[in-house]
mmCIF file of C-alpha atoms in Angstrom:
data_model
loop_
_atom_site.group_PDB
_atom_site.id
_atom_site.type_symbol
_atom_site.label_atom_id
_atom_site.label_comp_id
_atom_site.label_asym_id
_atom_site.label_seq_id
_atom_site.Cartn_x
_atom_site.Cartn_y
_atom_site.Cartn_z
ATOM 1 C CA MET A 1 166.282 168.869 0.665
ATOM 2 C CA SER A 2 165.435 167.984 4.356
ATOM 3 C CA ARG A 3 161.842 167.356 3.183
ATOM 4 C CA CYS A 4 162.910 164.910 0.391
ATOM 5 C CA PHE A 5 165.347 163.057 2.770
ATOM 6 C CA GLY A 6 162.618 162.832 5.550
ATOM 7 C CA ARG A 7 160.083 161.118 3.097
ATOM 8 C CA LEU A 8 162.979 158.649 2.053
ATOM 9 C CA VAL A 9 163.399 157.532 5.623
ATOM 10 C CA LEU A 10 159.583 156.882 6.085
ATOM 11 C CA GLY A 11 159.286 154.760 2.869
ATOM 12 C CA ILE A 12 162.360 152.502 4.151
ATOM 13 C CA VAL A 13 160.639 152.260 7.814
ATOM 14 C CA LEU A 14 157.304 151.217 5.991
ATOM 15 C CA ALA A 15 159.180 148.595 3.620
ATOM 16 C CA VAL A 16 160.721 147.334 6.469
ATOM 17 C CA ALA A 17 157.480 146.916 8.676
ATOM 18 C CA VAL A 18 155.940 145.085 5.750
ATOM 19 C CA LEU A 19 158.602 142.582 5.457
ATOM 20 C CA ASN A 20 158.311 141.681 9.253
ATOM 21 C CA VAL A 21 154.478 141.024 9.314
ATOM 22 C CA PRO A 22 153.631 137.505 10.093
ATOM 23 C CA ALA A 23 152.481 135.265 7.020
ATOM 24 C CA ALA A 24 149.325 134.393 9.034
ATOM 25 C CA VAL A 25 148.390 138.220 9.004
ATOM 26 C CA THR A 26 148.865 138.946 5.393
ATOM 27 C CA THR A 27 147.969 135.168 4.186
ATOM 28 C CA PRO A 28 144.307 134.267 4.255
ATOM 29 C CA SER A 29 143.776 130.672 5.984
ATOM 30 C CA ALA A 30 142.426 127.802 4.185
ATOM 31 C CA GLU A 31 139.034 128.174 6.178
ATOM 32 C CA ALA A 32 138.591 131.867 5.522
ATOM 33 C CA ALA A 33 139.270 131.344 1.830
ATOM 34 C CA CYS A 34 136.716 128.477 1.455
ATOM 35 C CA ARG A 35 132.875 129.257 0.776
ATOM 36 C CA PRO A 36 131.472 125.998 1.766
ATOM 37 C CA THR A 37 128.627 124.466 -0.204
ATOM 38 C CA LEU A 38 126.276 121.447 0.269
ATOM 39 C CA LYS A 39 128.146 118.269 -0.858
ATOM 40 C CA SER A 40 125.930 115.475 0.222
ATOM 41 C CA LEU A 41 123.568 113.892 2.404
ATOM 42 C CA THR A 42 123.803 110.240 3.565
ATOM 43 C CA LEU A 43 121.906 107.884 5.616
ATOM 44 C CA ALA A 44 123.461 105.247 7.988
ATOM 45 C CA ARG A 45 120.584 102.903 7.029
ATOM 46 C CA SER A 46 118.298 103.295 4.029
ATOM 47 C CA THR A 47 115.694 101.047 5.280
ATOM 48 C CA VAL A 48 114.425 100.758 8.901
ATOM 49 C CA ALA A 49 111.446 99.262 10.829
ATOM 50 C CA GLY A 50 108.697 101.912 11.325
ATOM 51 C CA GLY A 51 109.193 103.360 15.006
ATOM 52 C CA SER A 52 112.821 103.102 14.973
ATOM 53 C CA SER A 53 115.812 105.690 14.009
ATOM 54 C CA THR A 54 118.879 105.963 11.878
ATOM 55 C CA THR A 55 121.225 108.587 11.569
ATOM 56 C CA ALA A 56 121.731 111.226 8.312
ATOM 57 C CA THR A 57 125.161 112.832 7.970
ATOM 58 C CA ILE A 58 125.268 116.346 6.250
ATOM 59 C CA ARG A 59 128.510 117.089 4.573
ATOM 60 C CA LEU A 60 129.920 120.515 3.326
ATOM 61 C CA SER A 61 132.712 120.887 0.356
ATOM 62 C CA CYS A 62 134.890 122.277 3.006
ATOM 63 C CA ARG A 63 135.550 123.357 6.712
ATOM 64 C CA THR A 64 133.196 126.383 7.425
ATOM 65 C CA PRO A 65 134.886 129.386 8.692
ATOM 66 C CA LYS A 66 131.710 130.112 10.746
ATOM 67 C CA ARG A 67 128.715 128.475 11.998
ATOM 68 C CA ALA A 68 126.546 127.252 9.019
ATOM 69 C CA LYS A 69 122.816 126.793 9.317
ATOM 70 C CA VAL A 70 121.262 123.819 7.221
ATOM 71 C CA GLN A 71 117.672 123.474 6.749
ATOM 72 C CA LEU A 72 115.924 119.995 6.655
ATOM 73 C CA TRP A 73 112.828 118.501 5.547
ATOM 74 C CA ALA A 74 111.206 114.817 5.809
ATOM 75 C CA SER A 75 108.207 113.011 4.155
ATOM 76 C CA THR A 76 105.168 112.366 6.369
ATOM 77 C CA GLY A 77 106.281 109.474 8.883
ATOM 78 C CA ILE A 78 110.013 110.703 9.126
ATOM 79 C CA ARG A 79 110.909 113.366 11.612
ATOM 80 C CA VAL A 80 114.113 115.585 11.398
ATOM 81 C CA PRO A 81 114.789 119.064 13.011
ATOM 82 C CA ALA A 82 113.737 121.850 10.950
ATOM 83 C CA TRP A 83 117.531 123.066 11.108
ATOM 84 C CA VAL A 84 120.671 122.191 12.308
ATOM 85 C CA TYR A 85 124.092 123.937 12.419
ATOM 86 C CA VAL A 86 127.607 122.777 11.254
ATOM 87 C CA ALA A 87 129.872 124.153 13.819
ATOM 88 C CA LYS A 88 132.628 126.294 13.076
ATOM 89 C CA GLY A 89 135.820 124.559 11.446
ATOM 90 C CA ARG A 90 133.791 121.410 10.786
ATOM 91 C CA SER A 91 132.466 120.340 7.337
ATOM 92 C CA THR A 92 130.245 117.204 8.525
ATOM 93 C CA ARG A 93 126.903 117.225 10.929
ATOM 94 C CA ALA A 94 125.227 114.186 12.162
ATOM 95 C CA VAL A 95 121.350 114.369 12.677
ATOM 96 C CA ALA A 96 119.011 111.919 14.103
ATOM 97 C CA VAL A 97 116.128 110.691 11.773
ATOM 98 C CA ARG A 98 112.997 109.348 13.603
ATOM 99 C CA THR A 99 110.172 107.470 11.928
ATOM 100 C CA SER A 100 106.559 106.704 13.098
ATOM 101 C CA PRO A 101 105.315 103.061 13.176
ATOM 102 C CA THR A 102 103.559 101.993 10.552
ATOM 103 C CA THR A 103 101.493 98.776 9.326
ATOM 104 C CA VAL A 104 102.547 98.882 5.695
ATOM 105 C CA ARG A 105 106.017 99.135 3.911
ATOM 106 C CA SER A 106 106.441 102.960 2.533
ATOM 107 C CA SER A 107 109.091 105.170 1.105
ATOM 108 C CA GLY A 108 109.961 108.650 1.872
ATOM 109 C CA ARG A 109 112.400 111.362 1.666
ATOM 110 C CA VAL A 110 114.810 113.384 3.878
ATOM 111 C CA LYS A 111 115.784 116.527 2.157
ATOM 112 C CA THR A 112 118.766 119.203 3.450
ATOM 113 C CA VAL A 113 119.079 122.762 1.847
ATOM 114 C CA TYR A 114 122.022 125.076 2.341
ATOM 115 C CA ARG A 115 122.690 128.344 0.217
ATOM 116 C CA GLN A 116 120.129 127.253 -2.490
ATOM 117 C CA VAL A 117 121.593 123.757 -2.895
ATOM 118 C CA VAL A 118 119.414 120.709 -2.320
ATOM 119 C CA ARG A 119 120.365 117.138 -1.254
ATOM 120 C CA ARG A 120 118.054 114.136 -0.935
ATOM 121 C CA ALA A 121 117.990 110.847 0.390
ATOM 122 C CA THR A 122 115.421 107.926 0.190
ATOM 123 C CA LEU A 123 114.364 106.459 3.418
ATOM 124 C CA VAL A 124 112.058 103.088 3.487
ATOM 125 C CA ARG A 125 110.003 102.014 6.614
ATOM 126 C CA THR A 126 108.943 98.646 6.819
ATOM 127 C CA ALA A 127 105.908 97.239 8.781
ATOM 128 C CA THR A 128 106.460 97.904 12.603
ATOM 129 C CA PRO A 129 106.567 94.703 14.620
ATOM 130 C CA CYS A 130 103.580 94.430 16.936
ATOM 131 C CA TYR A 131 102.050 97.450 15.803
ATOM 132 C CA PRO A 132 99.272 98.495 16.731
ATOM 133 C CA THR A 133 98.919 95.001 18.424
ATOM 134 C CA PRO A 134 100.622 91.507 17.602
ATOM 135 C CA VAL A 135 99.786 89.735 14.336
ATOM 136 C CA PRO A 136 99.922 86.118 12.934
ATOM 137 C CA THR A 137 103.471 85.856 11.037
ATOM 138 C CA ALA A 138 103.633 82.032 10.591
ATOM 139 C CA VAL A 139 101.097 78.855 10.830
ATOM 140 C CA ALA A 140 102.841 75.268 11.073
ATOM 141 C CA LEU A 141 101.156 72.173 10.125
ATOM 142 C CA PRO A 142 102.693 68.679 9.161
ATOM 143 C CA ALA A 143 103.398 68.532 5.608
ATOM 144 C CA TYR A 144 100.577 65.848 5.088
ATOM 145 C CA VAL A 145 98.002 63.920 6.990
ATOM 146 C CA HIS A 146 95.651 61.147 5.958
ATOM 147 C CA ALA A 147 91.874 61.636 5.780
ATOM 148 C CA GLY A 148 90.398 60.639 9.080
ATOM 149 C CA GLN A 149 93.418 61.931 11.083
ATOM 150 C CA ARG A 150 93.886 64.970 13.147
ATOM 151 C CA ALA A 151 96.920 67.282 12.836
ATOM 152 C CA THR A 152 98.269 69.624 15.382
ATOM 153 C CA GLY A 153 98.952 73.351 14.179
ATOM 154 C CA THR A 154 100.755 76.235 15.642
ATOM 155 C CA VAL A 155 100.198 80.028 15.189
ATOM 156 C CA THR A 156 103.091 82.065 15.739
ATOM 157 C CA LEU A 157 102.739 86.162 16.320
ATOM 158 C CA ASP A 158 105.230 88.661 15.419
ATOM 159 C CA CYS A 159 105.973 89.196 19.211
ATOM 160 C CA VAL A 160 104.896 88.351 22.733
ATOM 161 C CA ALA A 161 101.166 89.139 23.321
ATOM 162 C CA LYS A 162 100.998 91.673 26.415
ATOM 163 C CA THR A 163 97.169 90.629 26.790
ATOM 164 C CA SER A 164 95.197 87.389 25.819
ATOM 165 C CA LEU A 165 94.171 88.130 22.197
ATOM 166 C CA ALA A 166 91.966 86.170 19.801
ATOM 167 C CA VAL A 167 93.326 84.881 16.178
ATOM 168 C CA SER A 168 90.688 83.551 13.590
ATOM 169 C CA LEU A 169 91.034 80.523 11.980
ATOM 170 C CA THR A 170 89.570 79.367 8.660
ATOM 171 C CA SER A 171 90.014 76.232 6.239
ATOM 172 C CA SER A 172 89.613 76.060 2.642
ATOM 173 C CA SER A 173 88.086 72.805 2.615
ATOM 174 C CA SER A 174 84.979 71.420 4.418
ATOM 175 C CA TRP A 175 86.766 68.154 4.629
ATOM 176 C CA VAL A 176 89.195 69.727 7.190
ATOM 177 C CA THR A 177 87.688 71.740 10.243
ATOM 178 C CA VAL A 178 89.745 74.339 12.565
ATOM 179 C CA PRO A 179 88.615 76.182 15.656
ATOM 180 C CA GLY A 180 87.050 79.554 14.539
ATOM 181 C CA THR A 181 88.970 81.443 17.039
ATOM 182 C CA LEU A 182 92.329 80.665 18.851
ATOM 183 C CA THR A 183 93.341 82.667 21.881
ATOM 184 C CA ILE A 184 96.780 83.248 22.734
ATOM 185 C CA GLN A 185 97.395 83.723 26.240
ATOM 186 C CA ALA A 186 98.943 87.021 27.624
ATOM 187 C CA GLY A 187 102.962 86.473 27.818
ATOM 188 C CA ARG A 188 102.871 83.963 24.888
ATOM 189 C CA ARG A 189 103.784 84.373 21.425
ATOM 190 C CA THR A 190 102.527 81.071 20.277
ATOM 191 C CA ALA A 191 99.266 78.767 20.589
ATOM 192 C CA SER A 192 98.262 75.550 19.119
ATOM 193 C CA PHE A 193 95.158 74.044 17.599
ATOM 194 C CA THR A 194 93.674 70.830 16.212
ATOM 195 C CA ALA A 195 92.938 70.510 12.278
ATOM 196 C CA ALA A 196 90.547 67.468 12.017
ATOM 197 C CA THR A 197 90.153 65.801 8.543
ATOM 198 C CA LYS A 198 87.014 63.861 7.581
ATOM 199 C CA ALA A 199 86.905 60.655 5.549
ATOM 200 C CA PRO A 200 83.908 59.716 3.303
ATOM 201 C CA SER A 201 81.588 57.026 4.696
ATOM 202 C CA THR A 202 81.968 55.001 1.483
ATOM 203 C CA GLY A 203 84.623 55.035 -1.236
ATOM 204 C CA THR A 204 88.053 56.959 -1.092
ATOM 205 C CA LEU A 205 88.819 60.523 -0.975
ATOM 206 C CA PRO A 206 91.580 61.492 -3.454
ATOM 207 C CA ALA A 207 94.503 63.717 -2.178
ATOM 208 C CA PHE A 208 94.043 67.467 -2.048
ATOM 209 C CA ASN A 209 95.535 70.495 -0.502
ATOM 210 C CA VAL A 210 94.231 72.509 2.235
ATOM 211 C CA THR A 211 95.052 75.911 3.205
ATOM 212 C CA ILE A 212 94.818 77.108 6.750
ATOM 213 C CA ARG A 213 94.649 80.954 7.457
ATOM 214 C CA ALA A 214 95.263 82.538 10.601
ATOM 215 C CA THR A 215 93.937 86.203 10.710
ATOM 216 C CA ARG A 216 94.234 89.381 13.087
ATOM 217 C CA ASN A 217 93.786 92.993 12.437
ATOM 218 C CA ARG A 218 93.446 92.131 8.702
ATOM 219 C CA LYS A 219 97.218 90.580 8.827
ATOM 220 C CA SER A 220 97.027 86.873 7.761
ATOM 221 C CA ALA A 221 99.589 83.961 7.860
ATOM 222 C CA THR A 222 98.743 80.943 5.955
ATOM 223 C CA ARG A 223 100.000 77.038 5.737
ATOM 224 C CA VAL A 224 99.019 74.489 2.861
ATOM 225 C CA MET A 225 98.704 70.870 4.130
ATOM 226 C CA GLN A 226 98.166 67.834 1.710
ATOM 227 C CA VAL A 227 95.354 65.500 2.597
ATOM 228 C CA ARG A 228 95.891 62.137 1.533
ATOM 229 C CA PRO A 229 93.530 59.109 1.201
ATOM 230 C CA GLU A 230 92.836 57.567 4.422
ATOM 231 C CA ILE A 231 94.615 54.801 6.012
ATOM 232 C CA ARG A 232 91.809 52.012 6.902
ATOM 233 C CA SER A 233 90.872 48.378 6.222
ATOM 234 C CA PHE A 234 88.700 47.627 3.038
ATOM 235 C CA ARG A 235 85.153 47.716 3.685
ATOM 236 C CA GLU A 236 81.882 47.682 1.773
ATOM 237 C CA GLY A 237 81.721 50.388 -1.181
ATOM 238 C CA ASP A 238 85.480 50.292 -1.633
ATOM 239 C CA ARG A 239 87.062 49.979 -5.215
ATOM 240 C CA PHE A 240 89.337 47.454 -6.934
ATOM 241 C CA THR A 241 91.392 47.316 -10.166
ATOM 242 C CA VAL A 242 92.140 44.332 -12.197
ATOM 243 C CA ASN A 243 95.446 43.644 -14.739
ATOM 244 C CA GLU A 244 94.898 42.623 -18.444
ATOM 245 C CA PRO A 245 95.864 39.056 -18.046
ATOM 246 C CA VAL A 246 97.656 37.269 -20.894
ATOM 247 C CA LEU A 247 96.030 33.697 -21.846
ATOM 248 C CA THR A 248 97.955 30.671 -22.783
ATOM 249 C CA PRO A 249 96.772 27.974 -24.912
ATOM 250 C CA GLU A 250 96.399 24.615 -22.956
ATOM 251 C CA GLY A 251 96.169 21.366 -24.635
ATOM 252 C CA THR A 252 94.678 20.647 -28.056
ATOM 253 C CA GLU A 253 91.090 21.502 -27.382
ATOM 254 C CA GLY A 254 91.372 25.317 -27.488
ATOM 255 C CA TRP A 255 91.477 25.968 -23.852
ATOM 256 C CA VAL A 256 93.367 28.879 -22.417
ATOM 257 C CA HIS A 257 94.346 29.968 -19.205
ATOM 258 C CA GLY A 258 96.191 32.991 -17.372
ATOM 259 C CA THR A 259 96.155 34.705 -13.995
ATOM 260 C CA LEU A 260 93.981 37.559 -12.960
ATOM 261 C CA ARG A 261 95.513 40.115 -10.343
ATOM 262 C CA ILE A 262 93.122 41.964 -8.266
ATOM 263 C CA THR A 263 94.052 45.032 -6.147
ATOM 264 C CA LEU A 264 92.044 46.454 -3.447
ATOM 265 C CA ASP A 265 92.355 49.953 -2.969
ATOM 266 C CA HIS A 266 92.347 49.485 0.983
ATOM 267 C CA PRO A 267 94.189 46.617 2.916
ATOM 268 C CA ALA A 268 92.411 43.374 3.909
ATOM 269 C CA PRO A 269 91.054 43.708 7.457
ATOM 270 C CA GLN A 270 91.979 41.564 10.732
ATOM 271 C CA GLY A 271 90.812 37.866 9.636
ATOM 272 C CA GLY A 272 91.568 38.396 6.138
ATOM 273 C CA LEU A 273 89.331 38.451 2.802
ATOM 274 C CA ASP A 274 88.113 35.864 0.516
ATOM 275 C CA VAL A 275 88.693 37.505 -2.872
ATOM 276 C CA LYS A 276 86.825 35.334 -5.815
ATOM 277 C CA GLY A 277 87.552 32.199 -3.950
ATOM 278 C CA SER A 278 91.386 33.293 -3.053
ATOM 279 C CA PHE A 279 92.277 33.957 0.586
ATOM 280 C CA LEU A 280 93.838 37.575 0.931
ATOM 281 C CA PRO A 281 95.702 37.883 4.429
ATOM 282 C CA GLU A 282 95.348 40.903 6.681
ATOM 283 C CA GLY A 283 97.256 43.962 5.541
ATOM 284 C CA GLU A 284 97.436 42.822 2.104
ATOM 285 C CA THR A 285 95.938 44.390 -1.061
ATOM 286 C CA VAL A 286 96.892 42.172 -3.849
ATOM 287 C CA THR A 287 95.535 38.627 -4.721
ATOM 288 C CA GLU A 288 95.890 36.464 -7.823
ATOM 289 C CA VAL A 289 93.270 34.147 -9.358
ATOM 290 C CA ALA A 290 93.530 31.383 -11.768
ATOM 291 C CA ILE A 291 91.321 31.728 -14.857
ATOM 292 C CA GLY A 292 90.716 29.673 -17.860
ATOM 293 C CA PHE A 293 88.357 29.456 -20.761
ATOM 294 C CA ASP A 294 87.266 26.882 -23.312
ATOM 295 C CA SER A 295 88.506 29.367 -26.232
ATOM 296 C CA TYR A 296 90.136 32.865 -26.558
ATOM 297 C CA PRO A 297 87.441 35.480 -26.400
ATOM 298 C CA PRO A 298 86.848 37.014 -29.753
ATOM 299 C CA ASP A 299 86.690 40.460 -28.817
ATOM 300 C CA SER A 300 89.566 40.138 -26.212
ATOM 301 C CA ARG A 301 87.041 41.160 -23.414
ATOM 302 C CA VAL A 302 85.812 39.057 -20.424
ATOM 303 C CA THR A 303 82.805 39.961 -18.353
ATOM 304 C CA ASP A 304 83.604 38.171 -14.883
ATOM 305 C CA HIS A 305 81.769 38.353 -11.378
ATOM 306 C CA LEU A 306 83.478 39.349 -8.269
ATOM 307 C CA VAL A 307 82.415 38.426 -4.889
ATOM 308 C CA ILE A 308 84.543 39.541 -1.601
ATOM 309 C CA THR A 309 83.563 38.560 1.767
ATOM 310 C CA ASP A 310 85.297 39.187 5.284
ATOM 311 C CA SER A 311 86.095 36.621 7.992
ATOM 312 C CA ALA A 312 82.728 37.164 9.510
ATOM 313 C CA GLY A 313 80.876 36.141 6.091
ATOM 314 C CA ASN A 314 79.688 39.579 5.366
ATOM 315 C CA VAL A 315 79.708 40.351 1.545
ATOM 316 C CA LEU A 316 81.647 43.657 0.667
ATOM 317 C CA VAL A 317 81.618 43.453 -2.838
ATOM 318 C CA HIS A 318 79.321 41.483 -5.115
ATOM 319 C CA GLU A 319 79.153 42.757 -8.710
ATOM 320 C CA ASP A 320 80.000 41.991 -12.288
ATOM 321 C CA PHE A 321 83.086 43.676 -13.826
ATOM 322 C CA THR A 322 84.744 43.528 -17.431
ATOM 323 C CA TYR A 323 88.408 43.221 -18.260
ATOM 324 C CA THR A 324 90.555 42.965 -21.195
ATOM 325 C CA VAL A 325 92.742 39.680 -22.147
ATOM 326 C CA HIS A 326 95.724 39.307 -24.559
ATOM 327 C CA ARG A 327 97.105 36.351 -26.660
ATOM 328 C CA ALA A 328 100.089 34.844 -25.565
ATOM 329 C CA PRO A 329 102.809 35.517 -28.005
#
């Protein structure tokens, strides 16, 4: 009987003890209950210039109950530590991601591994400014220039030159010449050059585009400039155009008359020009001459002769030309 009573008392004591144990002892914490996995890997910047850095963030699924070791790996040109630890009670860890300088745009990856779960992020490296030395990034020139004139151009580097360096210049046209080498002085980022255009000794050069290229270390910058016909006075060898005059009957004997408009491709020089007996003042390009015939040309075509002389009596044009005429309505 005494033995049974003793067992009963012991059971009561144990039951009271269990009821008085704190909940923290009997109930596992959230951290202890969580078994973290690798949730994500993100980059603060997905594109960086080669040689610069960004930050990667490793995120676990929950706060880790103890320090967690996460492995890392990166492509060539991208550097990360071989592993990092996520501290106890934390779910994230920031990691520095460093890149190497590059001359070309390239894409690589950063990878993390934790408990056989893999997460990846893509990182793009753009060309590193001034690596390995400054290179041209721009060529400035006027939008156009007239043949026979000079234009001033400027080459700009991607950064200031630490020492004097040479940039090669080329022109796509033999009518435009540039210096073969342009020196940019130490401490400067730009330098100017002269593009000289040539004009033909006779006739007129039609408008065309020329490309000026600046190159260093296989990196180039270009600029397109238009070369327009030269601005100068009319001279021997230059050309002219005429209209198609309308001939009007005059009187009853079959005579017809009209006005021939002659346009020069360059303005008259100082002192003016005599164009088929009509005076063309300095700077002008168009003159009109009265014409008349004893009958309307049967084939509507007229062959005439044109003489143009300057104020000194020099003959600039002396030739036959043909033009079409029309009957007056």
